[in-house]
Coordinates of C-alpha atoms in Angstrom, one line a residue:
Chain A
X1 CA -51.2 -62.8 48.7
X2 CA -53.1 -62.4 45.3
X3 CA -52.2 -65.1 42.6
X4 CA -50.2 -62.0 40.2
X5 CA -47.8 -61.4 43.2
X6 CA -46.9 -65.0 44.0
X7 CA -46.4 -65.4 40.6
X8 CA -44.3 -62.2 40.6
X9 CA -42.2 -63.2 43.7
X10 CA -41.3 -66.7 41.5
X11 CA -40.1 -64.5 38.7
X12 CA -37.8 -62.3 41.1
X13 CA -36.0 -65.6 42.0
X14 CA -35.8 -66.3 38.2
X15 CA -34.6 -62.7 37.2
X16 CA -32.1 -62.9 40.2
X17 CA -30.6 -66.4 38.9
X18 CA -30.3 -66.0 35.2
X19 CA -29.3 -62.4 35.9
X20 CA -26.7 -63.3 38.8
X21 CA -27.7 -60.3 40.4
X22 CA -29.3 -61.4 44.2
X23 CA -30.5 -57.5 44.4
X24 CA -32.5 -56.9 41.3
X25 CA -36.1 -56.2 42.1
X26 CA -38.8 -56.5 39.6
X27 CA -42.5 -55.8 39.0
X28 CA -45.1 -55.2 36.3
X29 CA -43.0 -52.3 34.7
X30 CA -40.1 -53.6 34.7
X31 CA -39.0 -54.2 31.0
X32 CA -35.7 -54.8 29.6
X33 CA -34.6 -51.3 29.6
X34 CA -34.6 -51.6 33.3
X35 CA -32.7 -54.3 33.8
X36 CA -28.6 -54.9 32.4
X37 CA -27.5 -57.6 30.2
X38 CA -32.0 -58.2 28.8
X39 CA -30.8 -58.7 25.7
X40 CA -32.0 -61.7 23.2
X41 CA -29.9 -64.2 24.2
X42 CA -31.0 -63.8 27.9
X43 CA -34.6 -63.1 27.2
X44 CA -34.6 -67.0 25.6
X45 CA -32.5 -68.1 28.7
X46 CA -34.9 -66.5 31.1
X47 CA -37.7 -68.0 29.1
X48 CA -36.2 -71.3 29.2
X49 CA -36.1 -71.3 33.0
X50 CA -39.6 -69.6 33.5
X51 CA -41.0 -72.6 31.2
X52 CA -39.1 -75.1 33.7
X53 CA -40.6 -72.9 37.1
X54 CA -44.2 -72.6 35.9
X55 CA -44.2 -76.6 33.8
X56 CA -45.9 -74.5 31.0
X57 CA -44.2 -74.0 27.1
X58 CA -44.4 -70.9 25.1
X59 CA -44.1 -70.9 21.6
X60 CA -41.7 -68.5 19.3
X61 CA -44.4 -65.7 18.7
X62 CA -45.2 -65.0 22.4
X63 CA -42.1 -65.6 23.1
X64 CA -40.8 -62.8 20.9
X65 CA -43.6 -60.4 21.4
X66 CA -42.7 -59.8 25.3
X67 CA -40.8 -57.3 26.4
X68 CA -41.3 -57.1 29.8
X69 CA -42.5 -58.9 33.4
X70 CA -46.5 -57.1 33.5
X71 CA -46.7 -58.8 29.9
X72 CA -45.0 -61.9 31.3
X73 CA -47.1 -62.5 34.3
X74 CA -50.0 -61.6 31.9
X75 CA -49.2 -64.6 30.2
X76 CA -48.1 -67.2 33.0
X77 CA -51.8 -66.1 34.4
X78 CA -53.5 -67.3 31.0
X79 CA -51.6 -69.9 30.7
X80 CA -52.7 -71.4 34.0
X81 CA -56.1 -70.2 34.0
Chain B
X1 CA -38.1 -43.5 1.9
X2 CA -35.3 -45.1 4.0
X3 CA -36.5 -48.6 4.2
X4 CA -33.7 -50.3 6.6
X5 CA -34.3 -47.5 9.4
X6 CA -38.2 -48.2 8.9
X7 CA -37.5 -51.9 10.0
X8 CA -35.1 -50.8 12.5
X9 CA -37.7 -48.5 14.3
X10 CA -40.7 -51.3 13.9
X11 CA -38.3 -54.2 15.7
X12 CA -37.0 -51.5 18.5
X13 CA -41.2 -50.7 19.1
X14 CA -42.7 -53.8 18.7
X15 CA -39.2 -56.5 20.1
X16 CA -37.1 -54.1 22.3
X17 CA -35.8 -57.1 23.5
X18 CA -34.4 -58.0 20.3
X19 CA -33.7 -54.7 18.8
X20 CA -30.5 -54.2 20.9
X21 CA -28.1 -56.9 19.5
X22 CA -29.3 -55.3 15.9
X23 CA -28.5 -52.1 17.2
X24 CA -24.9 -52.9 18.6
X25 CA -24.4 -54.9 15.4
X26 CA -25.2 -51.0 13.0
X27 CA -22.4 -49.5 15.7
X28 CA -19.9 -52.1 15.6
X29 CA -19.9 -52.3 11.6
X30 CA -21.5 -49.0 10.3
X31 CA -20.6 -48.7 6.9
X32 CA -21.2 -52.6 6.4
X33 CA -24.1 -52.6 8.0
X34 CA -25.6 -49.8 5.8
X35 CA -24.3 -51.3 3.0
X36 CA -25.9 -54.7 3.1
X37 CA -28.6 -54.1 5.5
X38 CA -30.3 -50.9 2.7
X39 CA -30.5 -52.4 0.0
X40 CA -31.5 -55.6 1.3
X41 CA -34.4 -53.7 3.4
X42 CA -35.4 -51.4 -0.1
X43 CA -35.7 -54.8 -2.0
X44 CA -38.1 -56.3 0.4
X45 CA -40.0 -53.5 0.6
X46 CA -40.2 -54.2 -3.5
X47 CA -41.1 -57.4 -3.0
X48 CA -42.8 -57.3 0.3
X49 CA -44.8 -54.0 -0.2
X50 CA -45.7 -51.8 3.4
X51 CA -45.8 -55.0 5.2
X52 CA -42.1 -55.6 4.6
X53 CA -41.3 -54.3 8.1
X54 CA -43.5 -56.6 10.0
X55 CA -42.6 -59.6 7.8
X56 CA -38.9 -58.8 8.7
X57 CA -38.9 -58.6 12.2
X58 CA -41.2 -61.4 12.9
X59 CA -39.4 -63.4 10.9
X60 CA -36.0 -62.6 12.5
X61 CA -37.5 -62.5 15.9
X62 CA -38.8 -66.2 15.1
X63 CA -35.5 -67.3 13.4
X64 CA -33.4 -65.8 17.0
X65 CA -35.4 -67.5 19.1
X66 CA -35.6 -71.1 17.3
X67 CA -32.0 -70.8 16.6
X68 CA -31.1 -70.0 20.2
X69 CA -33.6 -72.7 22.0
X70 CA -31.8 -75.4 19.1
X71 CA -28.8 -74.8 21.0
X72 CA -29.3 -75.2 24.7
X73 CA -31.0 -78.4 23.8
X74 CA -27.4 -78.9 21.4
X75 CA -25.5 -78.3 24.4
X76 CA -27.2 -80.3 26.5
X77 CA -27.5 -83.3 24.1
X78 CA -24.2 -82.9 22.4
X79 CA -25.2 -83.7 19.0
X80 CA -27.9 -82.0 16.3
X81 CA -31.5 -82.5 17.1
X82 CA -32.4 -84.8 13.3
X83 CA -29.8 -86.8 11.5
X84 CA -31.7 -87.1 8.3
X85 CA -33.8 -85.1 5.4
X86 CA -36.9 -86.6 6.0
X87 CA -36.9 -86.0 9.4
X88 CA -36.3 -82.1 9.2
X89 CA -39.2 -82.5 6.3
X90 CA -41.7 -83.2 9.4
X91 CA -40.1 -80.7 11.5
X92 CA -39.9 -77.7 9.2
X93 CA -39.8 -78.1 5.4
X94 CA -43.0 -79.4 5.4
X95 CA -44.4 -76.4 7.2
X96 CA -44.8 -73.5 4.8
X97 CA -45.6 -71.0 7.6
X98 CA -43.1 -71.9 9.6
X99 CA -40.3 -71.9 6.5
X100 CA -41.8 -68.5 5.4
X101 CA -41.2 -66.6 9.0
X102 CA -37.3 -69.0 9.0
X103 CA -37.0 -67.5 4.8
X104 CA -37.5 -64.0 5.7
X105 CA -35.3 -64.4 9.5
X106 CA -32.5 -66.2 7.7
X107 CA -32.4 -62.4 5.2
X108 CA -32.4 -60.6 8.1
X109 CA -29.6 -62.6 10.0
X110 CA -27.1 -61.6 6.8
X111 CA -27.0 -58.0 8.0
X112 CA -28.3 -58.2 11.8
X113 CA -25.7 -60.7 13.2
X114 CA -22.0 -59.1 12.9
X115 CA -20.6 -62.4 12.7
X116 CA -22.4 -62.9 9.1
X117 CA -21.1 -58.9 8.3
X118 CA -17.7 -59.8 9.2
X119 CA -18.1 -63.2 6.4
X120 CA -19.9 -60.2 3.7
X121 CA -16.8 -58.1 4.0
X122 CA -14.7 -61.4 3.4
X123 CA -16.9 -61.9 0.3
X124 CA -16.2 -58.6 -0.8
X125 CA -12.5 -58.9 -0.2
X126 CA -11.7 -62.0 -1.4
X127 CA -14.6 -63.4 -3.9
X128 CA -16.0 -60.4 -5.7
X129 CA -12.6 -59.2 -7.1
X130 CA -12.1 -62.4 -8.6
X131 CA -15.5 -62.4 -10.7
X132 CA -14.6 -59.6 -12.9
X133 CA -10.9 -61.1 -13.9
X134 CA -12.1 -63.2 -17.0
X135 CA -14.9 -60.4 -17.7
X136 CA -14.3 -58.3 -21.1
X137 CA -16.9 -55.1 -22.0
X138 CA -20.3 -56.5 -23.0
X139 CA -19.5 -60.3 -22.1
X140 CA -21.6 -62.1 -20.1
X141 CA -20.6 -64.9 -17.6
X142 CA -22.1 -67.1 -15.3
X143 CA -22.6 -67.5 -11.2
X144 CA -23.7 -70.9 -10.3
X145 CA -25.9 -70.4 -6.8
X146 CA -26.2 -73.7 -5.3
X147 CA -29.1 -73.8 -2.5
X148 CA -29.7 -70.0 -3.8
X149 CA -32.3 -69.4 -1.0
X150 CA -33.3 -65.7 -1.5
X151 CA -30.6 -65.4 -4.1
X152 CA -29.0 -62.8 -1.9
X153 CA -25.5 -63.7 -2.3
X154 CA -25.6 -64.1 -6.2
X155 CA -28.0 -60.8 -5.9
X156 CA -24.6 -58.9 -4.7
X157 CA -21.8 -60.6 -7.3
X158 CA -24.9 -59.2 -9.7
X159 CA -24.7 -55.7 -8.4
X160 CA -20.8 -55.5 -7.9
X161 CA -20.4 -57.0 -11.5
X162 CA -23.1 -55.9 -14.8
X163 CA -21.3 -58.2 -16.6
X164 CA -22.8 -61.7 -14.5
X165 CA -25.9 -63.2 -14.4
X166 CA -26.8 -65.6 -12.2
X167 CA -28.9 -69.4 -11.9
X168 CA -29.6 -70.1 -8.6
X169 CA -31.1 -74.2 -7.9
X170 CA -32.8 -74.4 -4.2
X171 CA -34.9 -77.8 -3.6
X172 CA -37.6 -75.3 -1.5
X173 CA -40.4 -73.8 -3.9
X174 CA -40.8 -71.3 -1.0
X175 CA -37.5 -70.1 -1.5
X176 CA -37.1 -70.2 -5.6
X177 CA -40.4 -68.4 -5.6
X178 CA -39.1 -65.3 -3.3
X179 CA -35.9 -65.3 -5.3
X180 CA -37.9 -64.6 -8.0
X181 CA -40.6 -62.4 -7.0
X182 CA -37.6 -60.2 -5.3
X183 CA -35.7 -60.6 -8.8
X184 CA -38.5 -59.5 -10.6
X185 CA -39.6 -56.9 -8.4
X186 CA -36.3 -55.3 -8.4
X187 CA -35.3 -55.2 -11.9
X188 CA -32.8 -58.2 -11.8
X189 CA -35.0 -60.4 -13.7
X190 CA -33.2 -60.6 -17.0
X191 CA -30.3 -61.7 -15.5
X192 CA -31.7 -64.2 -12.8
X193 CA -32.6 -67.1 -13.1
X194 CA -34.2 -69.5 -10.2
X195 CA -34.8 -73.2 -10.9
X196 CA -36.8 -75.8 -8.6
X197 CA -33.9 -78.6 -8.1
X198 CA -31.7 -80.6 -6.3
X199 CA -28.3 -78.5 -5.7
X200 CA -26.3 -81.7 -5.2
X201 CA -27.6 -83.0 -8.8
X202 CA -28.7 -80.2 -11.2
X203 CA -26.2 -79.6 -13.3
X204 CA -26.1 -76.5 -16.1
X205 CA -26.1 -76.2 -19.6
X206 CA -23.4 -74.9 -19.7
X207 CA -20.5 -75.0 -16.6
X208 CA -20.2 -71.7 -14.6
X209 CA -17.7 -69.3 -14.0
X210 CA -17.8 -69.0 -10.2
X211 CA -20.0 -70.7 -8.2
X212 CA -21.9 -70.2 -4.2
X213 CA -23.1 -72.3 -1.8
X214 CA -23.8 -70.6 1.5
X215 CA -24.9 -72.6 4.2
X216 CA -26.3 -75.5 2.3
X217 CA -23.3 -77.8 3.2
X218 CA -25.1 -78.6 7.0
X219 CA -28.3 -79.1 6.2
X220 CA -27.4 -82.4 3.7
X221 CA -26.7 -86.1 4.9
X222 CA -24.1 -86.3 2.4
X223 CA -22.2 -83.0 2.1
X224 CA -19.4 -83.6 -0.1
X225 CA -22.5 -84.6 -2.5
X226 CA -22.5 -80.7 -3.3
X227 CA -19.3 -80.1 -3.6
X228 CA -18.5 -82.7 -6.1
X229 CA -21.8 -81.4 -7.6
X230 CA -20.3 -77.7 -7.5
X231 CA -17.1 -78.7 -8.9
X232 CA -18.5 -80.3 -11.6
X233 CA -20.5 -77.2 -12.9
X234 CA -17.5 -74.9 -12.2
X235 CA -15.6 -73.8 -15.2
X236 CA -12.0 -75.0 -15.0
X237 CA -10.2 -72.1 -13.1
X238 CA -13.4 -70.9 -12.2
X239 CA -13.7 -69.3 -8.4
X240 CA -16.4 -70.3 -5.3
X241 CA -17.6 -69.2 -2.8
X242 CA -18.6 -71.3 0.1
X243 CA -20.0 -70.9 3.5
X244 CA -21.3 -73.7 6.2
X245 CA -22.5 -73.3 10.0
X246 CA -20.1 -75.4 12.7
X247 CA -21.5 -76.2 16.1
X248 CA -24.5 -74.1 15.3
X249 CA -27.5 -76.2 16.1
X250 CA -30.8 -75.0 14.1
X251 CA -33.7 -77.1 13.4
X252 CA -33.0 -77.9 9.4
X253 CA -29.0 -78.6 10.6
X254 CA -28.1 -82.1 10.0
X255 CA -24.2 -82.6 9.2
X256 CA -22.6 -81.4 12.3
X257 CA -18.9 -79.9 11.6
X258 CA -16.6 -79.7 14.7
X259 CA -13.4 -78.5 13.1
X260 CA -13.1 -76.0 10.1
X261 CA -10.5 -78.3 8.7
X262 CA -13.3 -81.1 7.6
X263 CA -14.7 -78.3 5.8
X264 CA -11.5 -77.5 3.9
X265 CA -10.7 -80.7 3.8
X266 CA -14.3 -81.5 1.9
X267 CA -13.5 -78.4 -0.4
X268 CA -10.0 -79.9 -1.6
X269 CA -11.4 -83.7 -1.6
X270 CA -13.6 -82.0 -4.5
X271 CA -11.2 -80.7 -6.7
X272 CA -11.2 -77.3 -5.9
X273 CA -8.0 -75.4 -4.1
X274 CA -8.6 -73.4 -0.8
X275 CA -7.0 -69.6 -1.7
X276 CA -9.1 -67.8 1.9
X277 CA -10.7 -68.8 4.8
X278 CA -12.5 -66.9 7.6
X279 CA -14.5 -68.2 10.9
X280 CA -16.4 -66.0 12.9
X281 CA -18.2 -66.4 16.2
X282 CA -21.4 -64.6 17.1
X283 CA -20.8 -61.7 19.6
X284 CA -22.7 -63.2 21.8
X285 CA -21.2 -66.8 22.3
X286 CA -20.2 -67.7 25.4
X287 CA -16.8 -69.0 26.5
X288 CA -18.2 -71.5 29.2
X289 CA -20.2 -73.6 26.3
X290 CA -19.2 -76.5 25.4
X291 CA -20.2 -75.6 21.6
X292 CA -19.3 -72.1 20.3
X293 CA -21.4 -72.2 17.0
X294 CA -19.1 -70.4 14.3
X295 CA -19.3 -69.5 10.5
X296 CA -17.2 -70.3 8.0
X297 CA -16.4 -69.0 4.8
X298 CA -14.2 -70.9 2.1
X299 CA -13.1 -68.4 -1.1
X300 CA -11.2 -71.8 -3.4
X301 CA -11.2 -72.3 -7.4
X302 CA -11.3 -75.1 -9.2
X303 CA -8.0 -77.0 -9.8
X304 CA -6.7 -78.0 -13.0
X305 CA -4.9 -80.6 -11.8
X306 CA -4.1 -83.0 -8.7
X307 CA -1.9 -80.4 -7.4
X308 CA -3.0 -76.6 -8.3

């Protein structure tokens, strides 16, 4: 399993969580059109918990510039590397 | 050129994630919304230039997401993040990049967050009306704005009234330099005046006939410092204007109100008589947190006695 889909498999847990939806299935073009209730509040709720997953901080401008999981995994990946 | 749906399409392409809430804030209050959010969008664009729409949203993006992450660790913690001035100086005042993206995401927030609409059309209501009572043909009278910021409250009793001018006192240069750049650049400089000071000390020449404070009260260690401060430039009879944040963790918060009644009560303990209140909650608050952050908005006028 490449490093992008374990990281992607970690999110889905995430997304289902703060979501509360045990069905929703995400990948890199997922954004938050695709997904109900990605709206700002959530988007700093999801970030909160992806921080606590990955042990990694963002800071208010990538946080804000995201808008959806191929950009997020993007930047879990760089963050790591 | 219409500047507000300029800003509006650059946060929807460049912050979907943030545009929505903006969105459903334009359908929930139309007419409001228009009528705060264009002007306030054509006058940065004056003062701003082309950039204006990038300055906006990444400054309201910024201010969402700072405001938001405050919170959780409020909730968590159950009390503000800094008790005192000097510590929010080393957290934010001190940091002109950071205070220019909060400036510019605080103007936003007045017409992008319905709760803050819902206080505006309260200010129109039950403030405005009151400015033009004591107001004859080609007289001129005074709006004290205490911890001005932008000057964006003052900037509307100026619009609603030809007859005001306004002195607005902030302690940030950042700030009393926007207020009068936008002042300038917009043709209200001859009746604006923005002054580098203390708002809990500066007093006038001459006192005022209404007076604002919005959402200074929870950023000082000693609140009722500005409202004796307000009361003492206020005219006798004159009307204010005063808003404050409960519950609402942000970094530069320091006085944490639980109750809206220590606000009134601070307003009264002043000298000033409470005529209209009004607290809001963001459309978004949650009913399972412990803190629901609201805003308040006092209308009061100064009393001429113990009593009235």
């Amino acid at each position: 399993m490449s490093n992008r889909e374990e990281i992607r498999k970690r999110l889905q847990a995430i997304f289902q969580e703060v979501f509360d939806d045990d069905e929703l299935e995400i990948d890199d073009a997922t954004s938050a059109d695709d997904v109900d209730d990605w709206d700002s509040i959530m988007h700093i709720t999801l970030m909160v918990a992806v921080e606590k997953e990955f042990g990694m901080q963002f800071n208010a401008e990538e946080i804000g510039k995201l808008s959806g999981v191929g950009g997020l995994i993007d930047l879990i990946e760089q963050r790591a590397g | 050129m219409d500047h507000l749906q300029v800003f509006l399409d650059h946060l929807r392409e460049h912050h979907a994630v943030f545009y929505g809430a903006v969105a459903a804030t334009a359908e929930a209050m139309p007419g409001t919304f228009r009528r705060v959010g264009a002007p306030m969008a054509d006058w940065a664009h004056a003062c701003l230039g082309d950039d204006f729409a990038r300055v906006l949203a990444e400054g309201y993006v910024h201010l969402v997401i700072e405001a938001n992450q405050a919170q959780m660790r409020y909730e968590k913690r159950g009390s503000y993040e800094h008790r005192s001035y000097a510590e929010v100086y080393e957290a934010a005042y001190g940091n002109e990049a950071f205070m220019t993206k909060y400036h510019w995401g605080l103007y936003v927030a007045m017409f992008a967050w319905v709760h803050h609409l819902r206080l505006f059309s309260f200010y129109e209501r039950e403030f405005l009306p009151r400015l033009g009572e004591g107001l004859t043909e080609g007289g001129r009278e005074v709006v004290a704005d205490l911890g001005s910021g932008s000057g964006i409250w003052s900037r509307f009793a100026l619009d609603a009234h030809p007859g005001l001018a306004c002195v607005g006192v902030d302690i940030s240069p950042t700030s009393v330099d926007e207020a009068r750049r936008m002042a300038a650049s917009t043709g209200f400089a001859a009746r604006s005046e923005f002054v580098l000071g203390d708002a809990t000390a500066h007093r006038l020449v001459e006192p005022a006939h209404a007076a604002i404070s919005s959402f200074l009260l929870e950023h000082l260690e000693r609140p009722e410092a500005l409202l004796d401060n307000l009361a003492a430039n206020l005219a006798q009879g004159g009307y204010a204007w005063i808003t404050a944040a409960l519950t609402a963790a942000e970094i530069d918060h320091i006085t944490e109100f639980r109750r809206e009644s220590e606000i009134v009560r601070l307003v009264e303990d002043a000298g000033l008589r409470v005529i209209a209140t009004l607290s809001e909650t963001p459309r978004a608050a949650r009913s399972k947190l412990r803190f629901v952050p609201r805003s308040m908005a006092v209308v009061a006028q100064k009393r001429r006695n113990d009593i009235w």
